[in-house]
Coordinates of C-alpha atoms in Angstrom, one line a residue:
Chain A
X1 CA -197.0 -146.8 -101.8
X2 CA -200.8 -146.6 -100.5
X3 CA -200.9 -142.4 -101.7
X4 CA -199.9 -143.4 -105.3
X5 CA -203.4 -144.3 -106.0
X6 CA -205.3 -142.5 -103.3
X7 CA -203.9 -139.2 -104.5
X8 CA -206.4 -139.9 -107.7
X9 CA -209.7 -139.0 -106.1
X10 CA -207.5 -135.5 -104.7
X11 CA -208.2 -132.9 -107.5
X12 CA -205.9 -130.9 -106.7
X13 CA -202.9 -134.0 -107.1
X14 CA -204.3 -134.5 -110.5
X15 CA -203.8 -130.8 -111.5
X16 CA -200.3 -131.2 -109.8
X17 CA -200.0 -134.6 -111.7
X18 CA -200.5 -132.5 -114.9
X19 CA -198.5 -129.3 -113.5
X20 CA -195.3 -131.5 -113.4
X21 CA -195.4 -133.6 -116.3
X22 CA -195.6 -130.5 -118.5
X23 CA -192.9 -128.4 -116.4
X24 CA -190.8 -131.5 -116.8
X25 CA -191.2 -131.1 -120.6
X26 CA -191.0 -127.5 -120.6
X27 CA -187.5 -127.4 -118.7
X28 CA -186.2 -130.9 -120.4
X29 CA -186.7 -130.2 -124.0
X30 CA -185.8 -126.8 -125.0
X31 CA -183.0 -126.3 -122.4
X32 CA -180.0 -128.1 -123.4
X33 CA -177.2 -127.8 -120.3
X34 CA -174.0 -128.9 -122.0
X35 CA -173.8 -131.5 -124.7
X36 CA -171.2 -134.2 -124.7
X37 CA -171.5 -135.8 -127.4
X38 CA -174.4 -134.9 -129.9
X39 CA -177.2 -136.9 -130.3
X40 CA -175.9 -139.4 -127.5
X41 CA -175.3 -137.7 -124.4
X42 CA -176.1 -134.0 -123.0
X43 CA -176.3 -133.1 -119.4
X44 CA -179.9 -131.3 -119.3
X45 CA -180.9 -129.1 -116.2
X46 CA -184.3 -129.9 -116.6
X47 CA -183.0 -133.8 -115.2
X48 CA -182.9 -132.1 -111.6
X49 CA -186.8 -131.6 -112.0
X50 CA -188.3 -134.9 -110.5
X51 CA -186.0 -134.7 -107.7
X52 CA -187.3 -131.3 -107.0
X53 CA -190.5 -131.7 -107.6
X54 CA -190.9 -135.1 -105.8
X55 CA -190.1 -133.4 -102.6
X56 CA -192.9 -130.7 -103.1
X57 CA -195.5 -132.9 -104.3
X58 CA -194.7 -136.7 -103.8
X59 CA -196.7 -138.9 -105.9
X60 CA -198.3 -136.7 -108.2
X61 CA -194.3 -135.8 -109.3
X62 CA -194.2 -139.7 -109.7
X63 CA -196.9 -139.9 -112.1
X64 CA -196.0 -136.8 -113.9
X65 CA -192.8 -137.4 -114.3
X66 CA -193.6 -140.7 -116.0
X67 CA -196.4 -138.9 -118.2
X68 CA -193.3 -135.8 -118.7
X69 CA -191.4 -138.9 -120.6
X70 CA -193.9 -140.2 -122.6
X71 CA -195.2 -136.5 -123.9
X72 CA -191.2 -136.0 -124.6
X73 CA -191.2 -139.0 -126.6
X74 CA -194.2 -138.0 -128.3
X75 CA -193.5 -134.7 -129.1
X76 CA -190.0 -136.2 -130.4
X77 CA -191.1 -138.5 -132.3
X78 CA -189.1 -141.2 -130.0
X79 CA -192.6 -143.1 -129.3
X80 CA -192.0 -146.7 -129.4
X81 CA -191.0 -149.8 -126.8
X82 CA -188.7 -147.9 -125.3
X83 CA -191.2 -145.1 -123.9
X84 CA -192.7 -148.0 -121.8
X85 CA -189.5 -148.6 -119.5
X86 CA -188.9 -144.8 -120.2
X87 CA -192.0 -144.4 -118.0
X88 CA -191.9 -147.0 -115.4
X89 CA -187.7 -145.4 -115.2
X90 CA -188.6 -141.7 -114.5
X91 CA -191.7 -142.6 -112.4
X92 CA -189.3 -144.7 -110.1
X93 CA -187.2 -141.2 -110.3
X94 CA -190.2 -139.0 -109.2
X95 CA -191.3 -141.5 -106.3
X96 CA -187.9 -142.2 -104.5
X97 CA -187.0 -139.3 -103.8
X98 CA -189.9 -138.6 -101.5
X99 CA -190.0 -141.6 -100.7
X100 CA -187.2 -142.4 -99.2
X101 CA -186.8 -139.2 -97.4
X102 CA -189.9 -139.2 -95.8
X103 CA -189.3 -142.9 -94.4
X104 CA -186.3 -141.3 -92.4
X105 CA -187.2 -137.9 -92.1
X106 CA -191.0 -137.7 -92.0
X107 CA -192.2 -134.4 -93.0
X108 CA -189.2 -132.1 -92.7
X109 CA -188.1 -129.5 -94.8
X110 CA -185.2 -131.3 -97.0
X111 CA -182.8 -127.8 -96.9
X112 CA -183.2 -127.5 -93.1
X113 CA -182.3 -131.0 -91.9
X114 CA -178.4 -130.6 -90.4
X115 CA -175.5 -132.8 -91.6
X116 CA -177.9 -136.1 -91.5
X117 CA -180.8 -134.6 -93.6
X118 CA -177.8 -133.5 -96.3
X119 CA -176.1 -137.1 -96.4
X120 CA -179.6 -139.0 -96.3
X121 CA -180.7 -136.2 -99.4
X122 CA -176.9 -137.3 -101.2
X123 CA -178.2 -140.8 -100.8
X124 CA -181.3 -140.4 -102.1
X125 CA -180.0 -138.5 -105.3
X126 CA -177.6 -141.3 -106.4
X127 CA -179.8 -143.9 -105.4
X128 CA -182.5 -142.5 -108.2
X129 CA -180.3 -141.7 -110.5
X130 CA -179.0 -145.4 -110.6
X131 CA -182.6 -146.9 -110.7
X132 CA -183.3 -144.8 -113.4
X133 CA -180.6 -145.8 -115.6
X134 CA -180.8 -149.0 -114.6
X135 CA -184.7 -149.3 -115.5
X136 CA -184.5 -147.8 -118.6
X137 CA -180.8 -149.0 -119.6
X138 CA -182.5 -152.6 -118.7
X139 CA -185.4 -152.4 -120.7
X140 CA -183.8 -150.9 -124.1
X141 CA -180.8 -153.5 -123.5
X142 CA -183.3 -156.6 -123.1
X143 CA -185.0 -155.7 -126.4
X144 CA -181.5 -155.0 -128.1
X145 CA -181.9 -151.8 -128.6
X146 CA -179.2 -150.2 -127.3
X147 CA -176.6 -152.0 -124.7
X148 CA -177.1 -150.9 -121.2
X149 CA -173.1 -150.6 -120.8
X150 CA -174.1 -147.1 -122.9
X151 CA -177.1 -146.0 -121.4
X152 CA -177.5 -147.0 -118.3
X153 CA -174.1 -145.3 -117.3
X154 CA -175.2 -142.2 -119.3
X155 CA -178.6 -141.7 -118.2
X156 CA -177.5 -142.1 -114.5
X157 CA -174.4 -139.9 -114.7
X158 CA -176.2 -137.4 -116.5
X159 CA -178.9 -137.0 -114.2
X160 CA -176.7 -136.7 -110.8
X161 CA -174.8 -134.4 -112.6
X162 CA -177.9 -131.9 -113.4
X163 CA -179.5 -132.9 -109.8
X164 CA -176.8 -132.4 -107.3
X165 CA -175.6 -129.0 -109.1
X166 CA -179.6 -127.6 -108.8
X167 CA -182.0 -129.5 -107.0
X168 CA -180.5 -128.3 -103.6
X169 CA -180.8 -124.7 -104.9
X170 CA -184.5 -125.3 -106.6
X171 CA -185.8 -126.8 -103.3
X172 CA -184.2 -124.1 -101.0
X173 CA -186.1 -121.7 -103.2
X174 CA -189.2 -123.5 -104.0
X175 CA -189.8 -125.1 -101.0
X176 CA -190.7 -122.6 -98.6
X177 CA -193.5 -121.2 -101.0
X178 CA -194.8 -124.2 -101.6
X179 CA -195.3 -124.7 -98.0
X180 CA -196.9 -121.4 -97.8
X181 CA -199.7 -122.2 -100.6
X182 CA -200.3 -125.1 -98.8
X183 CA -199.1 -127.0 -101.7
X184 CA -197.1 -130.1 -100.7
X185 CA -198.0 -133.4 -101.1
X186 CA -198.4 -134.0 -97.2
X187 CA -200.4 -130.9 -96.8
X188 CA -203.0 -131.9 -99.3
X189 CA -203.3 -135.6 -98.7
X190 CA -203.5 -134.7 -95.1
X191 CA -200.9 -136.3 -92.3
X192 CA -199.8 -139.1 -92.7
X193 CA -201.8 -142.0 -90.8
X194 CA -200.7 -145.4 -91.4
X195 CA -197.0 -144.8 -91.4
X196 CA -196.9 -143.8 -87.4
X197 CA -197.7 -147.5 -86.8
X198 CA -194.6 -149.0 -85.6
X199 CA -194.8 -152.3 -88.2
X200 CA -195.2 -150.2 -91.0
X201 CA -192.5 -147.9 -90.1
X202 CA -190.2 -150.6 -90.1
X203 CA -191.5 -152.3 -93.3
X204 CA -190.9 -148.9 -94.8
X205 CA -187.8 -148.6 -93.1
X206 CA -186.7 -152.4 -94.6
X207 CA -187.9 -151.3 -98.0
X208 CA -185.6 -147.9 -98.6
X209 CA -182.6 -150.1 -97.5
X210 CA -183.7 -152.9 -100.1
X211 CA -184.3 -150.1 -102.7
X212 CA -180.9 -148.9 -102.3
X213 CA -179.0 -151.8 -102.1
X214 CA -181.5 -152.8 -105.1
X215 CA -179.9 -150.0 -107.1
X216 CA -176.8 -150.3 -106.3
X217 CA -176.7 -154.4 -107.6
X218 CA -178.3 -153.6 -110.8
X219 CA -176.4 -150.8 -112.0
X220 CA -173.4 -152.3 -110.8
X221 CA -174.3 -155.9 -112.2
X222 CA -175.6 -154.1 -115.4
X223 CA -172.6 -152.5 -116.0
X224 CA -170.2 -155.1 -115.9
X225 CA -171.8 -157.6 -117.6
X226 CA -172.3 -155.3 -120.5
X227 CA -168.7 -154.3 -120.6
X228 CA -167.7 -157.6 -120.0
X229 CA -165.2 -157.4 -117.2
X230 CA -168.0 -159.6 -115.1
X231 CA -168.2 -162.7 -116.3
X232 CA -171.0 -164.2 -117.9
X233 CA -171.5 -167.0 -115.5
X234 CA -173.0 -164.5 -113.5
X235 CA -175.8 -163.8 -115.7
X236 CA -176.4 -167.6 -116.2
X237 CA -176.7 -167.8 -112.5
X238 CA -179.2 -165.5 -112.7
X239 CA -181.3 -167.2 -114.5
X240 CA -180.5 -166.3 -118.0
X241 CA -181.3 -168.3 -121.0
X242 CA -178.5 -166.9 -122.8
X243 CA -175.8 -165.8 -121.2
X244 CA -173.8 -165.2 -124.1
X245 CA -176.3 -162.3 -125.6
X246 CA -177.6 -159.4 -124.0
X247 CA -180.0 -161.9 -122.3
X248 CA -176.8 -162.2 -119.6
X249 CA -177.5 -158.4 -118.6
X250 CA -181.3 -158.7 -117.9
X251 CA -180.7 -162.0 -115.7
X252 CA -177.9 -160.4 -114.0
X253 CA -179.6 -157.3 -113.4
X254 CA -182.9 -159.2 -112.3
X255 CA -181.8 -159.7 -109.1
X256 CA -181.3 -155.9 -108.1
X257 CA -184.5 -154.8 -110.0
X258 CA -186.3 -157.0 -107.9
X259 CA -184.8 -155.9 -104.7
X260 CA -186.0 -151.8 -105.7
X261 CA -189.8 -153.2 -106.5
X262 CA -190.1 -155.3 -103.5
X263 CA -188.3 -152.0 -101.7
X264 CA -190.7 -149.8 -103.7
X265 CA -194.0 -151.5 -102.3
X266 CA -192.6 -152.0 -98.8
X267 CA -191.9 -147.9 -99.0
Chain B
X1 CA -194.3 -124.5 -135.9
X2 CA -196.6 -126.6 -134.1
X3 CA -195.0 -128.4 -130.9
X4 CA -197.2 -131.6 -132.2
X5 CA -196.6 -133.6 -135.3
X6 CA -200.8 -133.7 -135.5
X7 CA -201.7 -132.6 -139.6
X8 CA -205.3 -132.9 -140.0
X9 CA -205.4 -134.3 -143.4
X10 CA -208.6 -135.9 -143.3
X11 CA -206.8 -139.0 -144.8
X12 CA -207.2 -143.0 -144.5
X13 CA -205.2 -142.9 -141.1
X14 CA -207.1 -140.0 -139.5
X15 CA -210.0 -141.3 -139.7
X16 CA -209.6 -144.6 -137.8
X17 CA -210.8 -145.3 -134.5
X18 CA -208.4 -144.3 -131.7
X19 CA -208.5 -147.6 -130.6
X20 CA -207.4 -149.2 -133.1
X21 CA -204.5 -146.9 -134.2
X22 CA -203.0 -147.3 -131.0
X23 CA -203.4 -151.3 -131.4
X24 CA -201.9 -151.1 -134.7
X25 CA -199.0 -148.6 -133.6
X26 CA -198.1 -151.3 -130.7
X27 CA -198.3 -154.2 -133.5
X28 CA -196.3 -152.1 -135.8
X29 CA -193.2 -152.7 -133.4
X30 CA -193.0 -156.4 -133.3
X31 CA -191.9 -157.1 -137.4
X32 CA -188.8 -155.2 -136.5
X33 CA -187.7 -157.7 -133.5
X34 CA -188.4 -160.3 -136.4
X35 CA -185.7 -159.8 -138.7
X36 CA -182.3 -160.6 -137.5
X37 CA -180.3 -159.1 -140.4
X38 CA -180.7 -155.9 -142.7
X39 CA -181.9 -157.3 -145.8
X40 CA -185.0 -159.1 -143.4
X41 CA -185.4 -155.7 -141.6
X42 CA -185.4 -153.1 -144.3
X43 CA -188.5 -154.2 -146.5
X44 CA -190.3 -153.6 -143.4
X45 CA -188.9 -149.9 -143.2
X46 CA -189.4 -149.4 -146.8
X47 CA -193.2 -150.0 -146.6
X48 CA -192.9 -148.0 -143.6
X49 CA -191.7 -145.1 -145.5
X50 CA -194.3 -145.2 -148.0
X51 CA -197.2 -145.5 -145.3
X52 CA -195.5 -142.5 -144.0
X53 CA -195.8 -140.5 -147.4
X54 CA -199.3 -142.1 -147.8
X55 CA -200.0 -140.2 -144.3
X56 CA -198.8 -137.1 -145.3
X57 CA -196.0 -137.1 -142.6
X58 CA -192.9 -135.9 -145.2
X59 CA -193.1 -132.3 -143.6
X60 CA -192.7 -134.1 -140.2
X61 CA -190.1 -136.8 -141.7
X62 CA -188.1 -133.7 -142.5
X63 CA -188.3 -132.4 -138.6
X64 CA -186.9 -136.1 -137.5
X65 CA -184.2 -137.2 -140.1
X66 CA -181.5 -136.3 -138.6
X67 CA -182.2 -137.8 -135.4
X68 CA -183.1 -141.0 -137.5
X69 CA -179.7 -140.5 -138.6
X70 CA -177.5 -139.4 -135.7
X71 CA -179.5 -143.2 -134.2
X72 CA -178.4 -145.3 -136.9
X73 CA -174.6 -144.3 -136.9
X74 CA -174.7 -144.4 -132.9
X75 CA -176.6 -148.0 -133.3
X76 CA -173.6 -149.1 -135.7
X77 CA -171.1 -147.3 -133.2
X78 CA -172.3 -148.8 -129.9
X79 CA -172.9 -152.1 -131.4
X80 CA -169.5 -152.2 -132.3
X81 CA -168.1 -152.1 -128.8
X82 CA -170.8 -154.4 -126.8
X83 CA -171.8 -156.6 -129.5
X84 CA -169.3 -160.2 -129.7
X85 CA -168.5 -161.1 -133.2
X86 CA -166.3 -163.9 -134.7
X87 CA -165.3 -162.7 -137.7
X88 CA -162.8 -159.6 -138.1
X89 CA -163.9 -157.0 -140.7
X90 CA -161.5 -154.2 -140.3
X91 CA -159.6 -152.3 -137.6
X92 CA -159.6 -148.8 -136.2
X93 CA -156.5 -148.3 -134.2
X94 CA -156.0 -151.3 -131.3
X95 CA -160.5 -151.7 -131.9
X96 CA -161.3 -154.6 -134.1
X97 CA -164.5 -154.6 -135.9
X98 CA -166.0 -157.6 -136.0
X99 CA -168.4 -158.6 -139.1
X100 CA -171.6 -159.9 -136.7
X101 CA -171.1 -156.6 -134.7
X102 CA -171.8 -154.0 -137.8
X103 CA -174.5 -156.0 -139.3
X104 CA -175.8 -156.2 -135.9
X105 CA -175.9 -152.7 -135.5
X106 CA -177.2 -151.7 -138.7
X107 CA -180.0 -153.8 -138.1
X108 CA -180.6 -152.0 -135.1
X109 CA -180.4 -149.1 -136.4
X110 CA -183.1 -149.7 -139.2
X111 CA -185.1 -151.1 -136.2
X112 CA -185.0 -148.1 -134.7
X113 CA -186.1 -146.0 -137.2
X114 CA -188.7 -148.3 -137.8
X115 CA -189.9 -147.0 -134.8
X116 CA -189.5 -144.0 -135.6
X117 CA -192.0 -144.4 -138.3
X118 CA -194.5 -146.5 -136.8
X119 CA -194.5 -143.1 -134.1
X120 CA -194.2 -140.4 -136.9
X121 CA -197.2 -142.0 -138.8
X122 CA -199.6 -142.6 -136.0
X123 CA -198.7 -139.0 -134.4
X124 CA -199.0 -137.3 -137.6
X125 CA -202.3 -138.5 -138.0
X126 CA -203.7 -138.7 -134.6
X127 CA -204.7 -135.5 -132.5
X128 CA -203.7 -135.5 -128.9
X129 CA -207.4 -135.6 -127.2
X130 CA -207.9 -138.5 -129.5
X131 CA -204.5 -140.3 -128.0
X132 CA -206.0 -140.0 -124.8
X133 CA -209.4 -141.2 -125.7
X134 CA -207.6 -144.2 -127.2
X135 CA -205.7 -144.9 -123.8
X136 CA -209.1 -144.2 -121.5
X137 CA -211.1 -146.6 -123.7
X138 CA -208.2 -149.2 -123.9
X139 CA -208.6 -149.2 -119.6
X140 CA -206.9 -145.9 -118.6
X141 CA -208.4 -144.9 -115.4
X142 CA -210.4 -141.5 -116.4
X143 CA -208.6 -139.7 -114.1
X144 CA -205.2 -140.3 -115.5
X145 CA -206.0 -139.9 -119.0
X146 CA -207.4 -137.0 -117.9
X147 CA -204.0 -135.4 -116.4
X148 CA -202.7 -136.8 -119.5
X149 CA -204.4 -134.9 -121.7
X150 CA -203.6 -131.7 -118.8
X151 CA -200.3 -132.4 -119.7
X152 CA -200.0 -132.2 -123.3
X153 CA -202.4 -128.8 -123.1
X154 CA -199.9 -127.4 -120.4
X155 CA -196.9 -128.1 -122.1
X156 CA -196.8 -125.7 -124.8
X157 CA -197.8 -122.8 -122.2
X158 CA -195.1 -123.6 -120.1
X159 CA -192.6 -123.6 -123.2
X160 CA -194.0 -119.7 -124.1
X161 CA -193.3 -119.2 -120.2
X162 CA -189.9 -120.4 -120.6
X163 CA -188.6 -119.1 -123.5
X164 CA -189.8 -115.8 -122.6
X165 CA -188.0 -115.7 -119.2
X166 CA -184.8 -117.0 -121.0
X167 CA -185.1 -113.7 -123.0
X168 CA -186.2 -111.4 -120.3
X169 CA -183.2 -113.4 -118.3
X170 CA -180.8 -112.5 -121.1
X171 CA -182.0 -109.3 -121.5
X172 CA -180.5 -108.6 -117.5
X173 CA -177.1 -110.0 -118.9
X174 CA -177.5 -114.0 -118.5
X175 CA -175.1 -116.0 -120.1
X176 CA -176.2 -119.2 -120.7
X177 CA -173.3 -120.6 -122.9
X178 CA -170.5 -119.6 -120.7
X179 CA -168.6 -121.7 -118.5
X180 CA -167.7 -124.9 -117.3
X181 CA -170.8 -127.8 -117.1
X182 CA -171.8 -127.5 -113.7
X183 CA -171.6 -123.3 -114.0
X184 CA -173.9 -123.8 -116.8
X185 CA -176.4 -126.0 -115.8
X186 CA -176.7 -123.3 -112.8
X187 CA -177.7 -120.9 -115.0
X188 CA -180.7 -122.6 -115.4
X189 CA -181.9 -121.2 -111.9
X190 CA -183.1 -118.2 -112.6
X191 CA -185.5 -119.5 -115.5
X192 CA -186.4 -122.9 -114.0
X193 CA -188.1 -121.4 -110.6
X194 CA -190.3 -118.5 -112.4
X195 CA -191.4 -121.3 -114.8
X196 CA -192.2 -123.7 -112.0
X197 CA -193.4 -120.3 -109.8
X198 CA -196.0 -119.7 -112.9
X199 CA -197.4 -123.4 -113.4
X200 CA -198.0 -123.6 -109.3
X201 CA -200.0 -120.3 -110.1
X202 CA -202.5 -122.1 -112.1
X203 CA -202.3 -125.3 -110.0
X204 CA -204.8 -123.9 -107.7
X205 CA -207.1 -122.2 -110.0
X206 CA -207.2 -125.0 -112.5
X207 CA -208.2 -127.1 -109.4
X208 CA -211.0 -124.8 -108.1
X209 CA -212.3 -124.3 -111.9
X210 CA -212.3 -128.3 -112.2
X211 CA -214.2 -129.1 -109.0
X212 CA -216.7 -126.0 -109.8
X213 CA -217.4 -127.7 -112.9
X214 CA -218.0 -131.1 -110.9
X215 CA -215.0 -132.9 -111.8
X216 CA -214.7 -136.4 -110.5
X217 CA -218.6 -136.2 -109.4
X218 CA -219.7 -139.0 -111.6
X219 CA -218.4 -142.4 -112.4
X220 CA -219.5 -143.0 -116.0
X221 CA -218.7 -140.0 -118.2
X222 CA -219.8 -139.6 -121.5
X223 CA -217.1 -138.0 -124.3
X224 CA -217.8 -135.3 -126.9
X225 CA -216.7 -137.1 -129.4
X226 CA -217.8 -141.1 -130.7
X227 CA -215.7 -142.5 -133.0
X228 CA -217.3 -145.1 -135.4
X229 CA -215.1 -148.6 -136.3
X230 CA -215.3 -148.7 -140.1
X231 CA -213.8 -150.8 -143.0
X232 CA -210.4 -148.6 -142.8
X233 CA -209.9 -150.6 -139.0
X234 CA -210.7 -154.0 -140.2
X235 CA -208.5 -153.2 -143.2
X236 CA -205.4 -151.8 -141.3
X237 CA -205.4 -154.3 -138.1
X238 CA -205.7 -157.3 -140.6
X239 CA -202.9 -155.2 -143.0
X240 CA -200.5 -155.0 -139.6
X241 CA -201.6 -158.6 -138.5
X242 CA -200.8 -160.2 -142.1
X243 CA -197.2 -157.9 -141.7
X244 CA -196.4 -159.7 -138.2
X245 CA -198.0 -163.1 -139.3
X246 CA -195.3 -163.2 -142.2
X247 CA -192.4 -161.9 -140.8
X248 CA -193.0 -164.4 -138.0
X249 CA -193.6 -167.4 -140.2
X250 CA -189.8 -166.2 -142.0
X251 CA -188.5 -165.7 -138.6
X252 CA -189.4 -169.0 -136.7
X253 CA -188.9 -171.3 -140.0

């Protein structure tokens, strides 16, 4: 997690920073895939971008995809609570990625990686969809905005759709010629140093498996407590106050959004 | 039209301090999560709608309505399914509306577009590099703010990039709008990698240009512009204070 705030004093990561927060924008806004139902739910391509991009340029993807959300929002008019767990959800969607794949993988090429690099990359892809929708879906659902049952199922949903029909294709194109400029994250920030120490392998190692699993609770949890087929007990157990409202969702969710920060720093 | 909702107006709104607008655009969401019913929420969006005229936004009110609508009949909608209610209003099919659940999500809905306002008004009369200014003075690192600011300049380049490859695209015989989701999302190919071929283009140059100039060179920077704290932020913090003060009293009685 070190690079997230090294990569600040690189010039070039913070021109990349900016490079992907407004292709984001660009590709998320005016392109609308196929819409489901209007104003709720429309499967965009541009969802497949922080995927693709967090393989070409690690953390500055993670920070512009996090500024690509809140320049949406403003240039939507959505600004408001919201756009705060709208950031902290599509930066966790532009670090995974890269991060997890390089933990297993170290610096391989993601398209050239056999049957191993293709089931880790599947991984990886549901894995941040689900943190995603579970951030945000978490955060609008504890304010009572909107109930996570809706939108945490949507945003992650929508987003594999849109990654696993593209990203594949975007990196097996993009990669290569990124590699060529000399472009990619581990080419600026130079090789990577601390992470060929044994103990912090493993630590990384430990935190992609909590970051899964991490997912995988919360957007599980999430999901049936909102529609209701869990039980609220649950929730209480989790140290809700109210496990009646929508305050059973963010207690029973708690547990698995801790496990994908703890993962997150270990990464 | 321009991308941004930015009118320079000259008005009471432009002219206060960055800072502050973004203080009072942060307080200006907490009377909403004070009212638990319509009637408690809606003053609150009324005087909204006023500031809103009184900030020449109407031109941008008229860009967001129906999005302000299409969220107020999903609030009610959604609502109606997650929300637990005791009372039966009505019934649609085997789905019982309850009372609790529709005023609960009309409430929300008028708490969304409450935000909607609070957004509208402070975008309308706010101009992107002073945003940014805003966030750098309220502790945002230079450097971010900085690719902030990168950002919201790129954007509309990469938008003219876009839509012009989706013509040339068409113009070779794309069809965007045929086929089932996953053949249309693929599409997408052919315009997503020249736009993200282009902005990689600049990546390097912009980078060279930056470090010429001496970018990152010196810790304390000075800014081009200085914005003065007048009477107009005294009036409006106190103004949004007073608001959440009230509100709050009404709410925790």
């Amino acid at each position: 997690m070190r690079e997230l705030f090294s990569m600040w004093q690189n010039t070039r990561m913070i021109v990349l920073t900016a490079i992907s927060a407004s292709a984001y924008v660009a590709v998320l806004l005016p392109f609308k895939g196929f819409v489901i139902i209007p104003g709720l739910t429309e499967v965009r391509p541009g969802a497949a971008i922080p995927i693709v991009l967090s393989f070409l340029f690690g953390p500055a993807a993670a920070w512009g995809t996090g500024f690509g959300n809140i320049i949406a929002d403003a240039l939507g008019g959505m600004l408001g609570p919201g756009s705060f767990f709208g950031f902290i959800g599509n930066f966790f969607y532009g670090y995974l990625p890269y991060a997890l794949w390089r933990t297993f993988m170290g610096d391989n090429n993601p398209v050239q990686s056999g049957m191993k690099g293709w089931l880790l990359f599947g991984i990886i892809l549901i894995t941040s969809c689900l943190v995603i929708g579970s951030i945000i879906g978490w955060g609008v659902d504890l304010l009572r905005l909107v109930p996570f049952g809706a939108l945490g199922p949507i945003i992650a949903v929508n987003n594999f759709i849109a990654s696993a029909a593209i990203s594949t294709v975007l990196l097996a194109l993009l990669y290569g010629r990124v590699h060529m400029w000399g472009l990619l994250y581990f080419q600026i920030l130079g090789e990577r140093n601390a992470k060929s120490m044994p103990f912090v392998r493993k630590a990384a190692r430990i935190g992609a498996i909590l970051c899964i699993a991490g997912a995988f609770i919360a957007f599980i949890a999430g999901t049936m407590i909102s529609c209701k087929s869990l039980g609220a007990g649950y929730g209480t157990a989790a140290f809700a106050s109210d496990a009646k409202g929508t305050m059973a969702v963010a207690g029973g969710m708690a547990p698995g959004l801790l496990l994908i920060l703890l993962g997150a720093i270990l990464l | 039209m321009s991308l941004t909702f930015y009118y320079p107006s000259g008005g009471f709104f432009e002219r206060v301090h960055p800072v502050s607008k973004l203080i009072c655009l942060m307080a200006s969401f907490v009377p909403p999560f004070l009212g638990n019913e319509p009637l408690e929420v809606f003053p609150y969006f009324s005087f909204l709608l006023l500031a809103a005229f009184f900030a020449q936004a109407g031109a941008n009110l008229r860009r967001v309505y129906k999005l302000m609508i299409i969220l107020f009949v999903m609030s009610i909608v959604l609502w109606a399914f997650f929300y637990r209610g005791k009372s039966a209003l009505f019934t649609v099919g085997r789905i019982v509306i309850m009372k609790e659940s529709l005023l609960y999500g009309v409430t929300t809905g008028i708490r969304l577009n409450c935000f909607i306002l609070s957004a509208i008004i402070f975008l309308t009369s706010t101009p992107i590099e002073d945003f940014t200014y805003g966030l750098s003075k309220l502790g945002m690192p230079f450097a971010a703010s900085f690719a902030l600011t990168l950002s919201f300049r790129l954007t509309p380049l990469f938008m003219e990039t876009g839509q012009a490859i989706v013509m040339a695209q068409k113009a070779r015989g794309l069809d965007l709008d045929s086929g089932g989701i996953i053949k249309r999302i693929r599409h997408y190919v052919p315009i997503i990698v020249p736009v993200l071929v282009s902005g990689l283009r600049r990546a390097d140059q912009l980078a060279v240009a930056l470090e010429s100039r001496g970018f990152g060179k010196t810790k304390k920077r000075s800014a081009i512009s200085e914005f003065p704290i007048t009477w107009r932020d005294y009036v409006l913090i106190s103004f949004i204070l007073v608001i959440c003060f009230v509100m709050g009293a009404h709410h925790f009685s």
